[in-house]
Amino acid sequence: MLKTWSIFKREVASYFLSPIAYVMGAVFLLLSGYFFSIILLATHSASMQGVFGNMAVTFIFVAPVLTMRLIAEERKLGTDELLMTAPVSITSIVVGKYLASVFTYLVFLAVTLFYPAILMFYGSPDMGPIFSGYLGMFLFGAACLAAGTFASALTENQMVAGIVGFGVLLLFWILGWVSAAVTGPVGDAISLLSILKHFDDFQKGIIDLSHTLFYVSFIFVFLFLAVRVIDSRRWSA
Amino acid sequence: MIEVSNLTKTYGKARGIEDLTFSVERGEILGFLGPNGAGKTTTMRIITGYLTANSGTVKVAGYDVFEDPMEARRRIGYLPENPPLYREMTVKAYLHFVCELKGIPKSRRAACTAEAVEAAGLAPVYGRVIQNISRGFKQRVGIAQALLGDPDVLILDEPTVGLDPRQIIEIRELVRSLGGRHTVVLSSHILPEVSMVCGRVVIINNGRLAAIDTPEGLSRRLRGSRCFMVRIRGPHEEVPPKVSELAGVRSISVEKVDFQDGKPEVLLSVETEVSLDVREALFFKMAELGWPILEMRPVDLSLEDVFLKLTTEEKLEDVVEVAASA
């Protein structure tokens, strides 16, 4: 636990010492700000419903870039030999690193709190959906970052990690469209796996346990896979 | 302190290491010698738990590295071939991070770090960012990292590679000073280094144990006789038979014949019985004949030769095997 904390701290420092957090933060906030302004101008309503959806889609592109470095770079630079031979479990390493990416994401999200603040200043928004929307954004983003962390564990090439991470997220995104083409229980079952489908209710102000559980399990599965991938490497190369 | 038994590791079809068995005593400095690709790094990675073997066991301080990895790792300090450094961190922050990784309690951290910094001679760069310090200092940071927490066992993979001569000497001195207090396993493909620093040497080649002995023992084992070179000013044809007549001389070979200032000279390599020193007899005999000895020096079959011999023989076998199967 303590070691997870050490790894987390080092990783956060590394995020903010390199340009990556700033660049991705800028991209994410620029697009979010654009969506917020445009939607506000178009609808004239003190709500963030459409904004969250667009922010979520934007984050699908941002997440793999944030996480691609996490584990791939350790292997590239050989620092994984330090981590893997220290008395630290692989789970601690993966979780520590993953939480650092989540923390960085939370910093981005914290900046977007400006938007509801603006709404509150000029109008009287319904805070319920905004609160649940942020909860949904948090869970959704954390899930994306878990998939990205897994992708980063697969390779020592950051570029490949980023592309694979994006591919995985894209796949889980477009699964939601399948229900339109495939009807019946199969289509429903497949669309249940869509990461964005589960986000809809949060936007509307509904905090549903099943959606929350989906994201939590999604995170768990991908982090578990990342640990397995790293562990299996001991046997091969 | 370290017991390696019947260790085998294969990479797909390629052989990594095969049936490696050796042990290292407490406080000993063991050299791990072999050409590149012999399996030195693989063996070290298995000892440290970075890799898993296909079969065989490794015990460090009594703990099996596969069954009880955390306990074993607590007792190992490891310097991989490329020092595992985070370039954007300062030396200070990096060592602090490694302390945390190793689970050194907060109360002991300052003392541990100070000790490692002192031992590795890092004081001049302690506050600097790692990417800005020299290669030699980076290597020292790697060593300091391994020393943190005063582990019983130090595994150093090619600690002097890529350093300039002065730095190499410094690092060797440092490693030598670590013996006694720590059990050190050091790999190298540079022979003088190993014979200078290590008490015992393991030679591996193609993943197999080729020899294990003290540096002197290794060269003695191969020699079984003594050898010296002698340069004599005298007639080319007459000198060699006179020398080989002497009691105790096993064989001689003429290395070179030439003329210096118009006078004939012969350079001989003389192999003698270990029990008998013929140099004195040679001196009087030559004095009697009026052929001055210009130079005489003992030839110690160096570890380099041992190494070459061991590895080239192995290679020849392989060639024969291939030829036979073809």
Coordinates of C-alpha atoms in Angstrom, one line a residue:
Chain A
M1 CA 0.0 0.0 0.0
L2 CA 2.8 2.4 1.0
K3 CA 4.7 1.4 -2.1
T4 CA 1.7 2.1 -4.3
W5 CA 1.8 5.5 -2.8
S6 CA 5.5 6.0 -3.6
I7 CA 5.0 4.9 -7.1
F8 CA 1.9 7.1 -7.4
K9 CA 3.9 10.1 -6.2
R10 CA 6.8 9.5 -8.5
E11 CA 4.5 9.1 -11.4
V12 CA 2.5 12.2 -10.7
A13 CA 5.7 14.2 -10.5
S14 CA 6.8 12.7 -13.8
Y15 CA 3.5 13.7 -15.4
F16 CA 3.9 17.3 -14.4
L17 CA 7.6 17.5 -15.1
S18 CA 7.0 16.4 -18.7
P19 CA 5.0 18.4 -21.2
I20 CA 2.5 15.6 -21.7
A21 CA 0.2 16.5 -18.9
Y22 CA 0.1 20.2 -20.0
V23 CA -0.3 19.5 -23.7
M24 CA -3.1 16.9 -23.2
G25 CA -4.7 19.1 -20.5
A26 CA -4.7 22.0 -22.9
V27 CA -6.2 20.0 -25.7
F28 CA -8.9 18.5 -23.5
L29 CA -9.8 21.8 -21.8
L30 CA -9.7 23.7 -25.1
L31 CA -12.2 21.3 -26.7
S32 CA -14.3 21.1 -23.5
G33 CA -14.4 24.9 -23.4
Y34 CA -15.4 25.1 -27.0
F35 CA -18.3 22.6 -26.5
F36 CA -19.4 24.4 -23.4
S37 CA -19.5 27.8 -25.0
I38 CA -21.1 26.6 -28.3
I39 CA -23.8 24.5 -26.5
L40 CA -24.5 27.3 -24.1
L41 CA -24.9 29.8 -26.9
A42 CA -27.1 27.5 -28.9
T43 CA -29.4 26.3 -26.1
H44 CA -29.4 29.3 -23.7
S45 CA -30.0 26.8 -20.9
A46 CA -28.0 26.5 -17.7
S47 CA -27.3 22.8 -18.2
M48 CA -24.3 20.8 -19.0
Q49 CA -26.0 17.8 -20.4
G50 CA -24.6 17.9 -24.0
V51 CA -21.2 19.2 -22.7
F52 CA -20.5 16.1 -20.7
G53 CA -21.2 13.8 -23.7
N54 CA -18.8 15.7 -25.8
M55 CA -16.2 15.9 -23.1
A56 CA -16.4 12.1 -22.7
V57 CA -15.9 11.5 -26.4
T58 CA -12.9 13.9 -26.4
F59 CA -11.4 12.0 -23.5
I60 CA -11.5 8.8 -25.5
F61 CA -8.8 10.5 -27.7
V62 CA -6.9 12.0 -24.8
A63 CA -6.7 9.0 -22.4
P64 CA -4.5 6.7 -24.5
V65 CA -1.9 9.6 -24.9
L66 CA -1.9 10.1 -21.1
T67 CA -1.4 6.5 -20.4
M68 CA 0.8 5.3 -23.2
R69 CA 4.0 6.2 -21.4
L70 CA 3.1 4.6 -18.0
I71 CA 4.5 1.1 -18.4
A72 CA 6.0 1.1 -21.9
E73 CA 8.6 3.7 -21.0
E74 CA 9.8 1.8 -18.0
R75 CA 10.6 -1.1 -20.2
K76 CA 12.2 1.1 -22.8
L77 CA 14.5 2.7 -20.3
G78 CA 15.1 -0.4 -18.3
T79 CA 13.7 1.1 -15.1
D80 CA 11.3 -1.8 -15.0
E81 CA 14.3 -3.8 -13.8
L82 CA 14.4 -1.6 -10.7
L83 CA 10.6 -1.9 -10.0
M84 CA 10.4 -5.6 -10.8
T85 CA 13.3 -6.6 -8.6
A86 CA 12.3 -4.4 -5.7
P87 CA 10.2 -6.0 -3.0
V88 CA 7.1 -4.6 -4.6
S89 CA 4.2 -6.5 -6.1
I90 CA 3.3 -5.9 -9.7
T91 CA -0.2 -5.0 -8.6
S92 CA 1.2 -2.2 -6.5
I93 CA 3.2 -0.9 -9.5
V94 CA 0.3 -1.0 -11.9
V95 CA -2.2 0.5 -9.4
G96 CA 0.2 3.2 -8.4
K97 CA 0.8 4.2 -12.0
Y98 CA -2.8 3.9 -12.9
L99 CA -3.9 6.1 -10.0
A100 CA -1.3 8.7 -11.1
S101 CA -3.0 9.0 -14.5
V102 CA -6.4 9.2 -12.8
F103 CA -5.1 12.0 -10.6
T104 CA -3.9 13.9 -13.6
Y105 CA -7.3 13.5 -15.2
L106 CA -8.9 14.7 -12.0
V107 CA -6.8 17.9 -12.3
F108 CA -8.2 18.4 -15.8
L109 CA -11.7 17.8 -14.5
A110 CA -11.2 20.2 -11.6
V111 CA -10.4 23.0 -14.1
T112 CA -13.7 22.4 -15.9
L113 CA -15.5 23.2 -12.7
F114 CA -15.3 26.7 -14.1
Y115 CA -18.2 25.8 -16.3
P116 CA -20.8 25.1 -13.6
A117 CA -19.4 28.0 -11.7
I118 CA -20.2 30.3 -14.7
L119 CA -23.7 28.7 -14.9
M120 CA -24.3 29.4 -11.3
F121 CA -23.1 32.9 -11.5
Y122 CA -25.4 33.8 -14.4
G123 CA -28.3 31.4 -13.9
S124 CA -29.7 28.8 -11.6
P125 CA -28.7 25.4 -13.0
D126 CA -30.1 22.2 -11.6
M127 CA -27.1 20.9 -9.7
G128 CA -28.2 17.3 -9.5
P129 CA -27.4 16.4 -13.1
I130 CA -24.2 18.4 -12.9
F131 CA -23.1 16.5 -9.9
S132 CA -24.0 13.1 -11.3
G133 CA -22.4 14.1 -14.7
Y134 CA -19.1 14.8 -12.9
L135 CA -19.4 11.5 -11.1
G136 CA -20.0 9.8 -14.5
M137 CA -17.1 11.7 -16.1
F138 CA -14.9 10.5 -13.3
L139 CA -15.9 6.9 -13.7
F140 CA -15.8 7.0 -17.5
G141 CA -12.4 8.6 -17.6
A142 CA -11.0 6.2 -15.0
A143 CA -12.2 3.3 -17.2
C144 CA -10.6 4.8 -20.3
L145 CA -7.3 5.2 -18.4
A146 CA -7.5 1.6 -17.2
A147 CA -7.7 0.4 -20.8
G148 CA -4.8 2.7 -21.7
T149 CA -2.7 1.3 -18.9
F150 CA -3.4 -2.2 -20.1
A151 CA -2.3 -1.1 -23.6
S152 CA 0.9 0.4 -22.2
A153 CA 1.7 -2.9 -20.5
L154 CA 1.7 -4.7 -23.8
T155 CA 4.7 -3.1 -25.5
E156 CA 7.8 -1.0 -24.9
N157 CA 6.9 1.3 -27.7
Q158 CA 4.8 4.2 -26.5
M159 CA 3.4 4.9 -30.0
V160 CA 2.1 1.3 -30.2
A161 CA 0.7 1.6 -26.7
G162 CA -1.1 4.7 -27.6
I163 CA -2.6 3.3 -30.8
V164 CA -3.6 0.0 -29.2
G165 CA -5.2 1.9 -26.3
F166 CA -7.1 4.1 -28.7
G167 CA -8.2 1.0 -30.7
V168 CA -9.5 -0.7 -27.6
L169 CA -11.5 2.4 -26.5
L170 CA -12.8 3.0 -30.0
L171 CA -14.0 -0.6 -30.1
F172 CA -15.8 -0.3 -26.7
W173 CA -17.3 3.0 -28.0
I174 CA -18.7 1.7 -31.3
L175 CA -20.1 -1.4 -29.6
G176 CA -22.9 0.9 -28.7
W177 CA -23.8 1.3 -32.3
V178 CA -24.2 -2.4 -32.9
S179 CA -27.7 -2.4 -31.3
A180 CA -28.9 -0.4 -34.2
A181 CA -27.8 -3.0 -36.7
V182 CA -28.2 -6.2 -34.6
T183 CA -31.6 -6.4 -33.0
G184 CA -32.8 -8.7 -30.2
P185 CA -30.9 -9.9 -27.2
V186 CA -27.6 -10.3 -28.9
G187 CA -27.5 -6.7 -29.9
D188 CA -28.6 -5.6 -26.5
A189 CA -26.0 -7.7 -24.8
I190 CA -23.2 -6.3 -27.0
S191 CA -24.4 -2.7 -26.5
L192 CA -24.2 -3.3 -22.8
L193 CA -20.5 -3.3 -23.2
S194 CA -20.4 0.1 -24.7
I195 CA -18.5 2.5 -22.5
L196 CA -20.5 5.5 -23.6
K197 CA -23.9 4.0 -23.3
H198 CA -23.4 3.6 -19.5
F199 CA -22.5 7.3 -19.4
D200 CA -25.9 8.6 -20.7
D201 CA -27.8 8.1 -17.4
F202 CA -25.2 10.0 -15.4
Q203 CA -25.7 13.0 -17.7
K204 CA -29.4 12.9 -17.1
G205 CA -28.9 13.0 -13.4
I206 CA -29.4 9.3 -12.7
I207 CA -26.8 7.6 -10.6
D208 CA -27.4 3.9 -11.3
L209 CA -25.5 1.2 -9.5
S210 CA -25.4 -1.0 -12.5
H211 CA -23.6 1.7 -14.5
T212 CA -21.2 2.4 -11.7
L213 CA -20.5 -1.3 -11.4
F214 CA -19.9 -1.5 -15.1
Y215 CA -17.1 1.1 -14.9
V216 CA -15.6 -0.4 -11.8
S217 CA -15.5 -3.9 -13.3
F218 CA -14.1 -2.4 -16.5
I219 CA -11.3 -0.8 -14.6
F220 CA -10.7 -4.0 -12.5
V221 CA -10.6 -6.2 -15.6
F222 CA -8.1 -4.1 -17.5
L223 CA -5.8 -3.5 -14.5
F224 CA -5.9 -7.2 -13.8
L225 CA -5.0 -7.9 -17.5
A226 CA -2.1 -5.4 -17.2
V227 CA -0.8 -7.2 -14.2
R228 CA -1.0 -10.6 -15.9
V229 CA 0.7 -9.3 -19.0
I230 CA 3.6 -7.9 -17.0
D231 CA 3.9 -11.0 -14.9
S232 CA 3.9 -13.3 -17.9
R233 CA 6.8 -11.4 -19.3
R234 CA 9.0 -12.9 -16.6
W235 CA 8.5 -16.2 -18.3
S236 CA 9.1 -15.2 -21.9
A237 CA 11.9 -12.7 -22.3
Chain B
M1 CA 24.6 -16.9 0.5
I2 CA 23.5 -17.6 -3.0
E3 CA 22.8 -21.1 -4.2
V4 CA 22.0 -21.7 -7.9
S5 CA 21.1 -25.2 -8.7
N6 CA 20.4 -26.7 -12.1
L7 CA 19.1 -23.5 -13.5
T8 CA 17.7 -23.7 -17.0
K9 CA 16.1 -21.0 -19.0
T10 CA 15.1 -21.2 -22.7
Y11 CA 13.8 -18.5 -25.0
G12 CA 11.5 -20.2 -27.4
K13 CA 13.8 -22.7 -29.1
A14 CA 16.9 -20.7 -28.4
R15 CA 18.8 -21.8 -25.3
G16 CA 19.3 -19.2 -22.6
I17 CA 21.2 -21.0 -19.9
E18 CA 21.4 -24.7 -19.3
D19 CA 21.8 -26.6 -16.1
L20 CA 23.8 -23.9 -14.2
T21 CA 24.9 -24.8 -10.7
F22 CA 27.1 -22.7 -8.4
S23 CA 27.1 -21.1 -5.1
V24 CA 28.5 -18.0 -3.6
E25 CA 29.7 -17.7 0.0
R26 CA 29.0 -14.9 2.3
G27 CA 31.3 -11.9 1.8
E28 CA 32.7 -13.3 -1.4
I29 CA 33.1 -11.4 -4.7
L30 CA 32.3 -13.7 -7.5
G31 CA 33.1 -12.8 -11.1
F32 CA 30.8 -13.9 -13.8
L33 CA 32.6 -14.1 -17.0
G34 CA 31.6 -14.9 -20.5
P35 CA 31.3 -13.5 -24.0
N36 CA 28.3 -11.3 -24.8
G37 CA 25.2 -13.5 -25.1
A38 CA 26.7 -16.2 -22.9
G39 CA 23.8 -15.9 -20.5
K40 CA 25.3 -13.7 -17.8
T41 CA 22.5 -11.2 -17.8
T42 CA 19.9 -13.9 -17.9
T43 CA 21.4 -15.6 -14.9
M44 CA 21.5 -12.4 -13.0
R45 CA 18.0 -11.5 -13.9
I46 CA 16.8 -14.9 -12.6
I47 CA 18.7 -14.4 -9.4
T48 CA 17.0 -11.0 -8.9
G49 CA 13.6 -12.3 -9.8
Y50 CA 13.2 -10.2 -13.0
L51 CA 12.9 -13.4 -15.0
T52 CA 11.7 -16.8 -14.1
A53 CA 13.6 -20.0 -14.9
N54 CA 12.1 -23.0 -16.6
S55 CA 13.6 -25.3 -14.1
G56 CA 16.1 -25.2 -11.2
T57 CA 16.2 -23.2 -8.1
V58 CA 17.9 -20.1 -6.8
K59 CA 18.2 -19.4 -3.1
V60 CA 19.3 -16.1 -1.7
A61 CA 20.1 -16.1 2.0
G62 CA 18.0 -19.2 2.3
Y63 CA 15.0 -17.8 0.5
D64 CA 13.9 -19.3 -2.7
V65 CA 13.5 -16.5 -5.3
F66 CA 10.5 -18.2 -6.9
E67 CA 8.7 -19.3 -3.8
D68 CA 9.5 -16.4 -1.5
P69 CA 10.3 -13.6 -3.9
M70 CA 9.7 -10.6 -1.6
E71 CA 11.9 -12.0 1.2
A72 CA 14.7 -12.8 -1.3
R73 CA 14.4 -9.4 -3.0
R74 CA 14.7 -7.5 0.3
R75 CA 18.2 -9.0 0.6
I76 CA 19.3 -8.2 -3.0
G77 CA 20.7 -5.0 -4.4
Y78 CA 20.7 -5.1 -8.1
L79 CA 22.5 -2.9 -10.7
P80 CA 21.2 -3.9 -14.2
E81 CA 23.3 -3.6 -17.2
N82 CA 21.7 -0.2 -17.9
P83 CA 21.4 1.7 -14.6
P84 CA 17.6 2.0 -14.1
L85 CA 17.5 5.8 -13.6
Y86 CA 14.6 8.2 -14.0
R87 CA 16.3 11.0 -15.9
E88 CA 14.0 13.8 -14.9
M89 CA 14.6 13.2 -11.2
T90 CA 17.4 14.6 -9.0
V91 CA 19.8 12.1 -7.5
K92 CA 18.3 12.9 -4.1
A93 CA 14.7 12.3 -5.2
Y94 CA 15.7 9.2 -7.0
L95 CA 17.4 7.6 -4.0
H96 CA 14.5 8.6 -1.8
F97 CA 12.2 6.9 -4.2
V98 CA 14.3 3.7 -4.1
C99 CA 14.3 3.8 -0.3
E100 CA 10.6 3.8 -0.4
L101 CA 10.4 1.0 -2.9
K102 CA 12.7 -1.1 -0.8
G103 CA 10.5 -0.4 2.2
I104 CA 13.3 1.2 4.3
P105 CA 11.6 2.7 7.4
K106 CA 11.5 6.5 7.5
S107 CA 13.7 6.7 10.5
R108 CA 16.5 4.9 8.8
R109 CA 16.2 6.5 5.4
A110 CA 18.5 9.5 5.9
A111 CA 21.2 7.3 7.4
C112 CA 20.9 4.7 4.6
T113 CA 21.0 7.3 1.9
A114 CA 23.9 9.1 3.4
E115 CA 25.8 5.8 3.6
A116 CA 25.1 4.8 0.0
V117 CA 26.0 8.3 -1.2
E118 CA 29.2 8.2 0.7
A119 CA 30.2 4.7 -0.5
A120 CA 29.4 5.6 -4.1
G121 CA 31.0 9.0 -3.9
L122 CA 27.9 10.8 -5.0
A123 CA 28.2 13.9 -2.9
P124 CA 29.2 16.3 -5.7
V125 CA 26.0 15.5 -7.7
Y126 CA 23.6 14.8 -5.0
G127 CA 21.3 17.7 -5.8
R128 CA 21.5 17.5 -9.5
V129 CA 19.1 16.2 -12.1
I130 CA 20.2 12.7 -13.3
Q131 CA 20.1 13.5 -17.0
N132 CA 22.6 16.2 -16.5
I133 CA 25.3 14.2 -14.8
S134 CA 28.1 12.3 -16.4
R135 CA 28.0 8.6 -17.4
G136 CA 30.3 7.7 -14.6
F137 CA 28.2 9.4 -12.0
K138 CA 25.1 7.8 -13.5
Q139 CA 26.7 4.4 -13.0
R140 CA 27.5 5.4 -9.4
V141 CA 23.9 6.4 -8.9
G142 CA 23.0 2.9 -10.1
I143 CA 25.4 1.4 -7.6
A144 CA 24.2 3.7 -4.8
Q145 CA 20.7 2.5 -5.5
A146 CA 21.8 -1.1 -5.2
L147 CA 23.5 -0.3 -1.9
L148 CA 20.5 1.3 -0.3
G149 CA 19.2 -0.7 2.6
D150 CA 22.5 -2.4 3.0
P151 CA 21.5 -5.7 1.2
D152 CA 23.4 -8.9 1.9
V153 CA 23.8 -9.6 -1.7
L154 CA 24.8 -7.3 -4.5
I155 CA 24.3 -8.3 -8.1
L156 CA 26.2 -6.0 -10.5
D157 CA 25.7 -6.5 -14.2
E158 CA 28.7 -5.1 -16.1
P159 CA 29.3 -2.2 -13.7
T160 CA 32.2 -0.7 -15.7
V161 CA 30.9 -0.9 -19.2
G162 CA 30.9 2.3 -21.1
L163 CA 33.1 4.2 -18.6
D164 CA 36.3 6.0 -19.2
P165 CA 39.5 4.3 -17.8
R166 CA 39.7 6.5 -14.7
Q167 CA 36.1 5.9 -13.9
I168 CA 36.6 2.1 -14.5
I169 CA 39.4 2.1 -11.9
E170 CA 37.3 4.0 -9.4
I171 CA 34.3 1.7 -9.8
R172 CA 36.5 -1.4 -9.5
E173 CA 38.0 0.0 -6.3
L174 CA 34.5 0.6 -5.1
V175 CA 33.4 -2.9 -5.9
R176 CA 36.4 -4.3 -4.2
S177 CA 35.7 -2.4 -1.1
L178 CA 32.2 -3.8 -1.0
G179 CA 33.4 -7.4 -0.6
G180 CA 33.4 -8.8 2.9
R181 CA 30.4 -6.8 4.0
H182 CA 28.3 -7.7 1.0
T183 CA 28.3 -10.8 -1.1
V184 CA 28.9 -9.5 -4.6
V185 CA 28.3 -11.1 -7.9
L186 CA 29.8 -9.1 -10.7
S187 CA 29.5 -9.8 -14.4
S188 CA 32.0 -8.8 -17.0
H189 CA 33.4 -9.7 -20.3
I190 CA 36.6 -8.0 -19.5
L191 CA 39.1 -10.4 -18.0
P192 CA 41.6 -8.3 -16.1
E193 CA 38.7 -6.7 -14.4
V194 CA 37.4 -10.0 -13.0
S195 CA 40.9 -11.2 -12.0
M196 CA 41.6 -7.9 -10.3
V197 CA 38.4 -7.7 -8.3
C198 CA 37.1 -11.2 -7.8
G199 CA 38.0 -13.9 -5.4
R200 CA 36.4 -16.6 -7.6
V201 CA 35.4 -16.7 -11.2
V202 CA 32.5 -18.5 -12.9
I203 CA 33.0 -18.7 -16.7
I204 CA 30.0 -19.4 -18.7
N205 CA 29.8 -19.9 -22.4
N206 CA 26.7 -20.6 -24.5
G207 CA 24.6 -20.7 -21.3
R208 CA 26.7 -23.5 -19.8
L209 CA 29.2 -23.4 -16.9
A210 CA 32.6 -23.7 -18.4
A211 CA 34.7 -23.4 -15.3
I212 CA 34.6 -22.1 -11.7
D213 CA 37.8 -21.4 -9.8
T214 CA 40.0 -18.6 -8.4
P215 CA 41.7 -16.5 -11.0
E216 CA 45.1 -18.1 -10.2
G217 CA 43.6 -21.5 -9.9
L218 CA 42.1 -21.2 -13.4
S219 CA 45.3 -20.3 -15.0
R220 CA 47.3 -22.9 -13.0
R221 CA 44.8 -25.5 -13.9
L222 CA 45.3 -25.0 -17.6
R223 CA 49.0 -24.6 -17.4
G224 CA 50.3 -27.5 -15.3
S225 CA 53.7 -26.2 -16.1
R226 CA 55.7 -23.0 -15.9
C227 CA 56.6 -20.8 -18.8
F228 CA 59.0 -18.0 -19.5
M229 CA 60.4 -16.1 -22.4
V230 CA 64.1 -15.5 -22.8
R231 CA 66.1 -13.5 -25.3
I232 CA 69.7 -14.6 -25.9
R233 CA 72.4 -13.2 -28.1
G234 CA 74.0 -16.1 -29.8
P235 CA 74.0 -18.2 -32.9
H236 CA 70.6 -19.0 -34.2
E237 CA 71.2 -22.7 -34.7
E238 CA 73.2 -23.4 -31.6
V239 CA 71.2 -21.7 -28.8
P240 CA 68.0 -23.7 -28.9
P241 CA 69.5 -27.2 -28.5
K242 CA 71.7 -26.0 -25.6
V243 CA 68.7 -24.6 -23.8
S244 CA 66.6 -27.7 -24.2
E245 CA 69.5 -29.8 -22.8
L246 CA 69.0 -28.3 -19.4
A247 CA 67.4 -30.4 -16.7
G248 CA 63.7 -29.6 -16.1
V249 CA 63.0 -28.1 -19.5
R250 CA 60.0 -29.7 -21.0
S251 CA 59.9 -28.0 -24.3
I252 CA 61.1 -24.9 -26.1
S253 CA 59.9 -23.1 -29.0
V254 CA 61.7 -20.5 -31.0
E255 CA 59.5 -17.4 -31.1
K256 CA 61.8 -15.2 -33.2
V257 CA 65.3 -15.1 -34.7
D258 CA 66.9 -11.8 -35.8
F259 CA 70.0 -9.7 -35.9
Q260 CA 70.5 -6.6 -33.7
D261 CA 73.5 -4.5 -34.7
G262 CA 74.7 -7.4 -36.8
K263 CA 74.7 -9.8 -33.9
P264 CA 72.3 -12.8 -33.9
E265 CA 69.5 -13.0 -31.3
V266 CA 67.0 -15.7 -30.4
L267 CA 63.8 -15.3 -28.6
L268 CA 62.7 -18.5 -26.9
S269 CA 59.6 -19.6 -25.0
V270 CA 60.6 -22.2 -22.5
E271 CA 58.2 -24.5 -20.7
T272 CA 59.5 -26.2 -17.6
E273 CA 58.4 -28.5 -14.8
V274 CA 56.6 -26.6 -12.1
S275 CA 58.8 -28.1 -9.4
L276 CA 62.1 -27.0 -11.0
D277 CA 63.3 -23.5 -11.6
V278 CA 65.7 -23.7 -14.5
R279 CA 66.4 -20.0 -14.8
E280 CA 69.5 -20.1 -12.6
A281 CA 71.0 -23.1 -14.5
L282 CA 70.2 -21.3 -17.7
F283 CA 72.0 -18.2 -16.6
F284 CA 75.3 -20.1 -15.8
K285 CA 75.1 -22.2 -18.9
M286 CA 74.8 -19.2 -21.1
A287 CA 77.5 -17.4 -19.2
E288 CA 79.7 -20.3 -19.7
L289 CA 79.1 -20.4 -23.5
G290 CA 79.5 -16.6 -23.7
W291 CA 76.0 -15.9 -24.9
P292 CA 74.5 -13.0 -23.0
I293 CA 70.9 -13.2 -21.8
L294 CA 69.3 -9.9 -22.8
E295 CA 65.9 -10.5 -21.4
M296 CA 64.1 -13.0 -19.3
R297 CA 60.5 -12.8 -18.2
P298 CA 58.0 -15.2 -16.8
V299 CA 54.8 -15.8 -18.8
D300 CA 51.8 -16.3 -16.7
L301 CA 49.1 -17.8 -18.9
S302 CA 46.6 -15.0 -18.3
L303 CA 43.0 -15.4 -17.6
E304 CA 42.5 -14.0 -21.1
D305 CA 44.2 -17.1 -22.5
V306 CA 42.2 -19.3 -20.2
F307 CA 39.1 -17.6 -21.4
L308 CA 40.0 -17.8 -25.0
K309 CA 41.0 -21.4 -24.6
L310 CA 37.8 -22.3 -22.8
T311 CA 35.5 -20.6 -25.2
T312 CA 37.3 -21.4 -28.4
E313 CA 37.4 -25.0 -27.6
E314 CA 33.7 -24.9 -26.9
K315 CA 33.2 -23.3 -30.3
L316 CA 35.2 -25.9 -32.0
E317 CA 33.1 -28.6 -30.5
D318 CA 30.0 -26.9 -31.8
V319 CA 31.6 -26.7 -35.3
V320 CA 32.3 -30.4 -35.2
E321 CA 28.8 -31.1 -34.0
V322 CA 27.4 -29.1 -36.8
A323 CA 29.7 -30.7 -39.3
A324 CA 28.7 -34.1 -38.0
S325 CA 25.0 -33.5 -38.2
A326 CA 25.3 -32.0 -41.7

